[in-house]
Amino acid sequence: MKKVLVANRGEIAIRIFRALAELGIGTVGIYAQEDEGSVHRFKADEAYLVGSGKKPIEAYLDIEGIIALSKEAQVDAIHPGYGFLSENIHFARRCQEEGIKFIGPDLHHLDIFGDKIKAKQAAIAAGIQSIPGSDGPVSNAEEVLDFAVQYGYPIIIKAALGGGGRGMRVAHNDEEAKDGFIRARSEALSAFGDDHIYVEKYIQNPKHIEVQILGDEHGNIVHLYERDCSVQRRHQKVVEVAPCINMADDLRQEICQAALQLMQHVGYVNAGTVEFLVADDQYYFIEVNPRVQVEHTITEMITGIDIVQAQIKIAQGQDLHKDIHIPEQANIPLIGAAIQCRITTEDPLNNFFPDTGKINTYRSPGGFGIRLDAGNGFQGTVVSPFFDSLLVKACVQAPTFSDAVRKMERALTEFRIRGVKTNIPFLRNVIQNPIFASGEATTTFIDETPSLFV
Ligand code: ADP
């Protein structure tokens, strides 16, 4: 590979450019008109406007525009990052047809894991416990009610192609179930262009635990331990921790083993994450994300393994152990603990309403054990209303979880961002909260802790 196009924007585009630069590979960026002044554009060796005349987000979804640019710029491969086209099988197929390597899993894996119903069926076939559910699509509200009679409330109604916490409805009674079905279906259709819906038992107060997997084209596959992503707001992750604390070692190992078993079963290639909910010492499969994730950073910090570089090398056909020098499973390092905070330009005192405008002051923390991945996190940049509000990911690594908590507190305190509002005051409240510090937070922690919002 001599040149790679990154079909993304913001922090993840920059993250990938950096990995490519370190590997001596040329970088090509793309930007929507509204991102003309965005930093990611200037971090690539060359960058081109895409989707001219399209709406801002649609520019990054312009498959044929991106393919045409890739051919013109003579790139060998495309890295899709996360979101946008990263799980789009049609895009991956178009890359293949044009002889451009898609840096991600095979089409077959995108097909299975792009659809949560198929993913669940694959997990069941691999012998992994998943949440009791309809195990197939439901086509009307009656079927949802039948499920509730069989399993009892609460239940959760989910879009098969859902993502980013959208297309999900919790129901505690028949009325909510009927209403939830209709709403989830219409939300799914408008957000994901598909109205397949399925139902699951709603697990009360679970932890969200996910396992990072790397597989190569030679059949080697390893896990890089787990992350605890229980601190969520509206089913979206806010703070992530690696490894999971406050969980018995044998349960942690069992979960990592189950993830590996599933990915071995399907012959997975490249980076992927297997997600589980854990309650009362039971773990249940929920889904696989067949791509790099926002929170891959904390796994990199505890293992010392560069996941994005590994993705690129895997796509070049390299061997996980012989070429990429990842140790055999038993010898993969696990050093201390890491935490990530997603700093967004949202106002926690105004229901997390996205704020926009020019960043007048931007002073960031630094020092030992701190890592920052920013998109437009620089003085003088303008935060527009068109895209995701993630400004910078702040990560820390320290010998123990409590050291990491203190380091994160120090890092958040050091930030000075003026001109746009950020969620930093809220994040500080989370980090200082004794439930968080004890490692006991579950997915309902934020909703059930009003003191975080002051
Ligand atoms: P997405 O693809 O939108 O991220 P997921 O299926 O990964 O959706 O679920 C996201 C979050 O929603 C989970 O981490 C959890 O907090 C909640 N959730 C999903 N399914 C269930 C369930 N069956 N019971 C309880 N919570 C759930």
XYZ file of C-alpha atoms and ligand atoms in Angstrom:
481
model
C 0.000 0.000 0.000
C 1.385 3.367 -1.023
C -1.650 5.584 -0.614
C -4.853 5.245 1.414
C -8.021 7.330 1.395
C -9.848 7.847 4.677
C -13.587 8.046 4.055
C -14.345 9.950 7.247
C -13.897 13.227 9.094
C -12.978 14.601 12.517
C -10.896 12.822 15.096
C -11.059 9.351 13.575
C -9.856 10.594 10.178
C -6.875 12.234 11.896
C -6.268 9.103 13.997
C -6.053 7.025 10.809
C -3.859 9.555 8.950
C -1.420 9.374 11.855
C -1.274 5.579 11.710
C -0.723 5.683 7.947
C 1.997 8.350 8.215
C 3.860 6.226 10.757
C 3.716 3.317 8.329
C 5.122 5.475 5.519
C 1.843 5.353 3.562
C 0.481 8.457 1.782
C -2.839 9.897 3.025
C -5.846 11.184 1.129
C -8.661 13.001 2.919
C -12.159 13.964 1.862
C -14.301 16.798 3.147
C -17.836 18.064 2.734
C -18.292 21.717 1.779
C -19.287 22.498 5.387
C -15.967 20.979 6.556
C -13.915 23.278 4.364
C -12.160 24.718 7.413
C -12.086 21.520 9.466
C -8.764 20.333 10.796
C -8.907 16.794 9.371
C -8.698 18.254 5.888
C -5.291 19.757 6.621
C -3.886 16.658 8.282
C -3.876 14.608 5.059
C -1.200 14.789 2.348
C -3.959 15.655 -0.108
C -7.663 16.275 0.436
C -10.623 16.621 -1.890
C -14.144 17.964 -1.696
C -16.837 15.278 -1.927
C -20.570 15.331 -2.390
C -20.716 18.811 -3.839
C -24.326 20.029 -3.609
C -25.299 17.264 -1.172
C -26.319 17.733 2.439
C -23.320 17.733 4.845
C -23.652 14.176 6.185
C -24.610 12.788 2.789
C -21.310 13.978 1.355
C -19.543 11.349 3.491
C -22.077 8.761 2.314
C -21.532 9.519 -1.382
C -20.319 6.059 -2.415
C -19.794 6.736 -6.093
C -18.234 10.144 -5.434
C -15.730 8.602 -3.015
C -14.954 5.694 -5.370
C -14.379 8.105 -8.279
C -12.049 10.238 -6.132
C -10.155 7.160 -4.977
C -9.529 6.111 -8.542
C -8.459 9.569 -9.579
C -6.074 9.875 -6.636
C -4.877 6.301 -7.353
C -5.273 5.003 -3.825
C -4.656 1.351 -2.981
C -7.111 1.157 -0.121
C -9.879 2.946 1.788
C -10.211 3.088 5.566
C -13.836 3.882 6.475
C -13.292 4.711 10.181
C -16.489 4.375 12.258
C -20.016 5.510 11.394
C -20.726 6.746 7.848
C -19.846 3.937 5.368
C -17.883 1.748 7.781
C -20.509 -1.010 7.901
C -21.964 -0.451 4.453
C -21.730 -3.708 2.503
C -22.575 -2.002 -0.774
C -19.637 0.380 -0.333
C -17.259 -2.465 0.588
C -18.442 -4.357 -2.508
C -17.908 -1.335 -4.749
C -14.347 -1.024 -3.384
C -13.739 -4.683 -4.187
C -15.134 -4.309 -7.701
C -12.780 -1.411 -8.359
C -9.751 -3.258 -6.993
C -9.471 -0.982 -3.946
C -8.865 -2.751 -0.637
C -11.529 -2.021 1.986
C -9.724 -1.859 5.347
C -12.220 -3.844 7.362
C -13.828 -7.262 7.473
C -14.988 -9.377 4.524
C -18.334 -8.701 2.834
C -19.701 -11.827 4.452
C -18.960 -10.473 7.956
C -20.485 -7.085 7.160
C -23.559 -8.944 6.001
C -23.911 -10.921 9.239
C -22.980 -8.189 11.696
C -24.647 -5.263 9.942
C -27.946 -6.872 10.898
C -28.449 -7.497 14.614
C -30.897 -10.327 13.976
C -28.410 -12.217 11.800
C -25.669 -11.453 14.335
C -27.723 -12.954 17.129
C -28.398 -16.042 15.054
C -24.640 -16.372 14.400
C -23.937 -16.069 18.134
C -26.494 -18.743 18.947
C -24.970 -21.005 16.262
C -21.558 -20.475 17.860
C -22.962 -21.563 21.220
C -22.922 -18.102 22.837
C -25.680 -17.113 25.198
C -27.718 -14.190 23.941
C -30.649 -12.307 25.467
C -33.955 -14.180 25.268
C -35.654 -12.621 22.300
C -37.714 -13.069 19.180
C -34.585 -14.459 17.435
C -36.042 -13.185 14.191
C -37.970 -10.141 12.983
C -41.444 -9.387 14.333
C -43.895 -8.089 11.786
C -46.691 -6.675 13.936
C -47.545 -5.448 17.426
C -49.384 -8.721 18.187
C -46.134 -10.650 17.975
C -44.541 -8.182 20.392
C -47.409 -8.709 22.839
C -47.117 -12.496 22.472
C -43.425 -12.217 23.307
C -44.275 -10.177 26.417
C -46.793 -12.809 27.550
C -44.138 -15.484 27.204
C -41.211 -13.615 28.816
C -42.819 -10.869 30.898
C -42.134 -7.134 30.955
C -39.967 -5.111 30.610
C -38.990 -5.746 27.013
C -36.937 -3.787 24.489
C -37.946 -3.308 20.879
C -34.954 -2.817 18.577
C -34.187 -2.020 14.950
C -32.238 -4.796 13.191
C -29.990 -2.240 11.514
C -29.938 0.107 14.517
C -26.865 1.906 15.779
C -25.782 4.812 17.916
C -28.469 4.050 20.477
C -31.254 4.880 18.024
C -34.231 2.770 17.028
C -34.680 1.272 20.519
C -37.761 1.418 22.790
C -38.218 -0.035 26.257
C -41.765 -1.156 27.130
C -43.190 -1.973 30.567
C -46.763 -2.769 29.542
C -48.964 -3.575 26.529
C -49.620 0.033 25.696
C -45.939 0.953 25.659
C -45.227 -2.187 23.657
C -47.727 -1.352 20.931
C -46.606 2.264 20.815
C -42.922 1.261 21.003
C -43.283 -1.098 18.068
C -44.789 1.599 15.869
C -42.263 4.226 16.899
C -39.231 1.948 16.683
C -40.329 0.853 13.226
C -40.794 4.343 11.847
C -37.563 5.546 13.500
C -35.743 2.570 11.963
C -37.116 3.288 8.530
C -36.170 6.955 8.573
C -32.773 6.509 10.249
C -31.589 3.251 8.656
C -33.796 2.797 5.612
C -35.054 -0.570 6.879
C -37.969 -1.344 9.175
C -37.005 -4.789 10.451
C -37.687 -4.917 14.173
C -36.974 -7.543 16.834
C -37.752 -7.882 20.518
C -35.661 -8.839 23.520
C -36.120 -9.157 27.226
C -34.948 -5.865 28.786
C -32.067 -6.654 31.130
C -32.315 -4.503 34.253
C -29.224 -2.638 35.448
C -26.678 -4.447 33.309
C -23.075 -3.592 32.642
C -22.127 -3.137 29.002
C -18.943 -5.137 28.467
C -17.310 -5.463 25.073
C -14.315 -7.406 23.815
C -11.817 -6.139 21.245
C -10.922 -8.706 18.594
C -8.211 -8.747 15.922
C -8.120 -11.465 13.253
C -5.820 -11.821 10.249
C -6.258 -13.439 6.825
C -4.276 -16.515 7.941
C -6.739 -17.695 10.571
C -4.991 -16.135 13.570
C -7.357 -14.402 15.956
C -6.876 -12.846 19.394
C -8.794 -10.738 21.861
C -7.307 -7.624 23.477
C -9.355 -7.915 26.664
C -12.567 -6.101 27.490
C -13.865 -2.569 27.960
C -16.591 -1.493 30.350
C -18.843 0.972 28.512
C -21.676 1.068 31.024
C -21.617 4.818 31.551
C -24.163 5.745 28.899
C -26.725 8.427 28.225
C -29.652 7.472 26.012
C -27.926 4.166 25.177
C -24.846 6.070 23.982
C -21.444 5.682 25.579
C -20.023 8.631 27.497
C -17.121 7.247 29.554
C -15.305 3.970 28.890
C -12.945 1.957 31.061
C -10.458 -0.825 30.288
C -10.206 -3.396 31.654
C -13.484 -3.872 33.515
C -12.983 -3.474 37.255
C -15.082 -4.992 39.964
C -15.807 -8.210 38.080
C -14.552 -11.683 38.968
C -11.531 -12.673 36.888
C -13.097 -15.932 35.757
C -16.199 -14.114 34.467
C -14.038 -11.587 32.591
C -12.072 -14.405 31.032
C -15.209 -16.316 30.140
C -16.633 -13.274 28.342
C -13.399 -12.722 26.387
C -13.374 -16.404 25.494
C -16.997 -16.293 24.298
C -16.190 -13.315 22.055
C -13.226 -15.157 20.602
C -15.316 -18.285 20.069
C -17.909 -16.364 18.044
C -15.340 -14.576 15.891
C -13.407 -17.812 15.322
C -16.655 -19.492 14.356
C -17.296 -16.966 11.583
C -13.611 -16.712 10.565
C -13.490 -13.008 11.313
C -10.803 -10.845 9.721
C -9.625 -7.368 10.848
C -10.743 -5.428 13.955
C -14.145 -6.004 15.499
C -15.867 -5.767 18.852
C -18.229 -8.247 20.453
C -20.684 -6.588 22.847
C -22.382 -8.155 25.855
C -24.699 -7.116 28.645
C -23.792 -8.539 32.048
C -26.161 -8.846 35.002
C -26.120 -11.137 38.048
C -22.952 -12.888 36.855
C -24.668 -13.833 33.585
C -23.485 -12.446 30.284
C -25.546 -12.122 27.134
C -24.396 -11.348 23.596
C -25.981 -8.220 22.064
C -24.108 -7.357 18.888
C -20.838 -7.168 16.965
C -19.401 -3.933 15.633
C -17.394 -4.922 12.535
C -15.143 -1.855 12.524
C -12.842 0.246 14.669
C -14.707 1.832 17.577
C -14.529 5.275 19.162
C -13.160 3.714 22.357
C -10.425 1.547 20.771
C -7.960 4.047 22.289
C -8.194 2.727 25.862
C -7.463 -0.821 24.699
C -4.394 0.538 22.924
C -3.315 2.181 26.174
C -3.525 -0.985 28.275
C -2.028 -3.349 25.687
C 0.427 -1.112 23.827
C -1.026 -2.459 20.558
C -1.867 0.064 17.835
C -5.238 -1.219 16.613
C -5.486 1.059 13.568
C -2.001 0.148 12.375
C -2.906 -3.501 12.929
C -6.022 -3.001 10.753
C -3.909 -1.578 7.932
C -1.312 -4.330 8.193
C -3.989 -7.036 8.297
C -5.482 -5.549 5.120
C -2.038 -5.900 3.540
C -2.176 -9.614 4.270
C 0.268 -9.563 7.167
C 0.363 -12.234 9.864
C -0.822 -11.123 13.327
C 2.083 -12.775 15.125
C 4.924 -13.072 12.602
C 4.578 -9.683 10.904
C 2.552 -7.492 13.255
C 4.360 -8.867 16.326
C 1.270 -9.294 18.439
C 2.156 -11.909 21.080
C 0.289 -15.197 21.415
C -2.970 -14.767 23.353
C -1.551 -15.716 26.767
C 1.255 -13.171 26.448
C -0.707 -10.111 25.357
C 0.169 -7.411 27.890
C -2.436 -5.820 30.132
C -0.891 -2.798 31.790
C -2.837 -0.977 34.501
C -6.121 0.717 33.704
C -7.327 3.291 31.183
C -10.329 5.622 31.005
C -11.747 7.593 28.105
C -14.057 10.606 28.331
C -15.900 11.757 25.226
C -15.724 15.541 25.364
C -18.536 16.980 23.268
C -19.737 20.489 22.471
C -23.015 19.851 24.268
C -24.419 21.921 27.097
C -25.112 19.653 30.090
C -27.211 22.377 31.716
C -29.443 22.628 28.650
C -30.341 18.980 28.131
C -27.084 18.390 26.212
C -28.164 20.692 23.410
C -25.306 20.923 20.857
C -23.531 24.272 20.983
C -21.801 25.809 17.972
C -19.453 28.675 17.192
C -15.812 29.637 17.231
C -13.448 28.185 19.809
C -11.770 31.282 21.227
C -9.602 29.534 23.779
C -8.382 25.955 23.657
C -5.827 24.840 26.190
C -5.517 21.118 26.663
C -3.994 18.944 29.364
C -0.839 16.931 28.862
C 1.771 14.940 30.716
C 2.481 11.324 31.469
C -0.311 8.874 30.734
C -2.599 11.291 28.880
C -3.697 10.929 25.286
C -5.910 13.314 23.342
C -7.563 12.579 19.995
C -9.230 15.695 18.661
C -11.076 16.637 15.512
C -11.678 20.367 15.615
C -10.239 20.740 19.108
C -8.023 23.729 18.370
C -8.146 27.447 19.024
C -9.809 29.337 16.188
C -11.770 26.458 14.690
C -15.497 26.735 14.200
C -17.843 24.064 15.527
C -20.674 23.725 13.014
C -24.138 22.315 13.672
C -23.874 19.795 10.842
C -21.977 16.899 12.365
C -21.493 14.825 15.486
C -20.609 16.964 18.518
C -17.537 14.956 19.587
C -14.739 17.491 20.090
C -11.911 15.539 21.702
C -11.447 12.143 23.333
C -9.461 12.441 26.544
C -7.802 9.190 27.616
C -5.630 8.398 30.593
C -3.665 5.337 31.618
C -2.296 4.629 35.100
C -1.173 1.653 37.218
C -4.572 1.206 38.915
C -8.138 2.276 38.198
C -8.146 4.736 41.110
C -4.906 6.300 39.852
C -6.554 6.614 36.446
C -9.616 8.282 38.007
C -7.402 10.899 39.669
C -5.429 11.438 36.490
C -8.651 11.945 34.513
C -9.889 14.408 37.109
C -6.649 16.341 36.729
C -6.862 16.199 32.916
C -10.452 17.470 32.809
C -9.599 20.255 35.253
C -6.716 21.406 33.063
C -8.885 21.951 29.989
C -9.771 25.557 29.143
C -12.253 25.703 26.291
C -14.050 28.971 25.656
C -16.392 30.109 22.916
C -18.427 26.900 22.861
C -20.000 25.054 25.749
C -18.746 21.542 26.475
C -19.853 18.627 28.646
C -16.645 18.801 30.741
C -18.454 19.870 33.968
C -20.748 16.861 33.574
C -17.817 14.508 32.905
C -16.076 15.789 36.044
C -19.190 14.964 38.050
C -19.176 11.430 36.608
C -15.488 10.885 37.361
C -15.847 12.217 40.924
C -18.947 10.155 41.659
C -18.338 7.356 44.203
C -20.439 4.868 42.184
C -18.221 5.419 39.169
C -15.079 5.232 41.292
C -16.234 1.916 42.780
C -16.618 0.421 39.298
C -20.243 -0.427 40.014
C -21.893 1.853 37.459
C -24.415 0.107 35.220
C -26.120 1.412 32.080
C -28.727 3.223 34.202
C -26.149 5.084 36.344
C -26.461 8.430 34.530
C -30.255 8.385 34.384
C -30.517 7.505 38.051
C -27.984 10.049 39.332
C -29.462 13.577 39.128
C -26.463 15.040 40.981
C -24.381 14.541 37.820
C -26.351 17.255 36.060
C -25.487 20.181 38.358
P -26.457 0.321 19.270
O -26.056 -0.516 18.086
O -27.434 1.390 18.924
O -25.289 0.803 20.064
P -26.856 -1.908 21.115
O -27.653 -3.087 20.743
O -25.364 -2.047 21.108
O -27.304 -0.658 20.202
O -27.298 -1.398 22.546
C -26.841 -0.165 23.074
C -27.221 -0.059 24.541
O -28.642 -0.176 24.694
C -26.651 -1.141 25.428
O -25.337 -0.884 25.841
C -27.633 -1.101 26.580
O -27.385 -0.005 27.419
C -28.956 -0.882 25.883
N -29.602 -2.168 25.557
C -29.647 -2.795 24.367
N -30.328 -3.976 24.453
C -30.726 -4.099 25.737
C -31.449 -5.096 26.484
N -31.933 -6.189 25.912
N -31.634 -4.872 27.801
C -31.167 -3.764 28.420
N -30.477 -2.787 27.789
C -30.260 -2.942 26.447
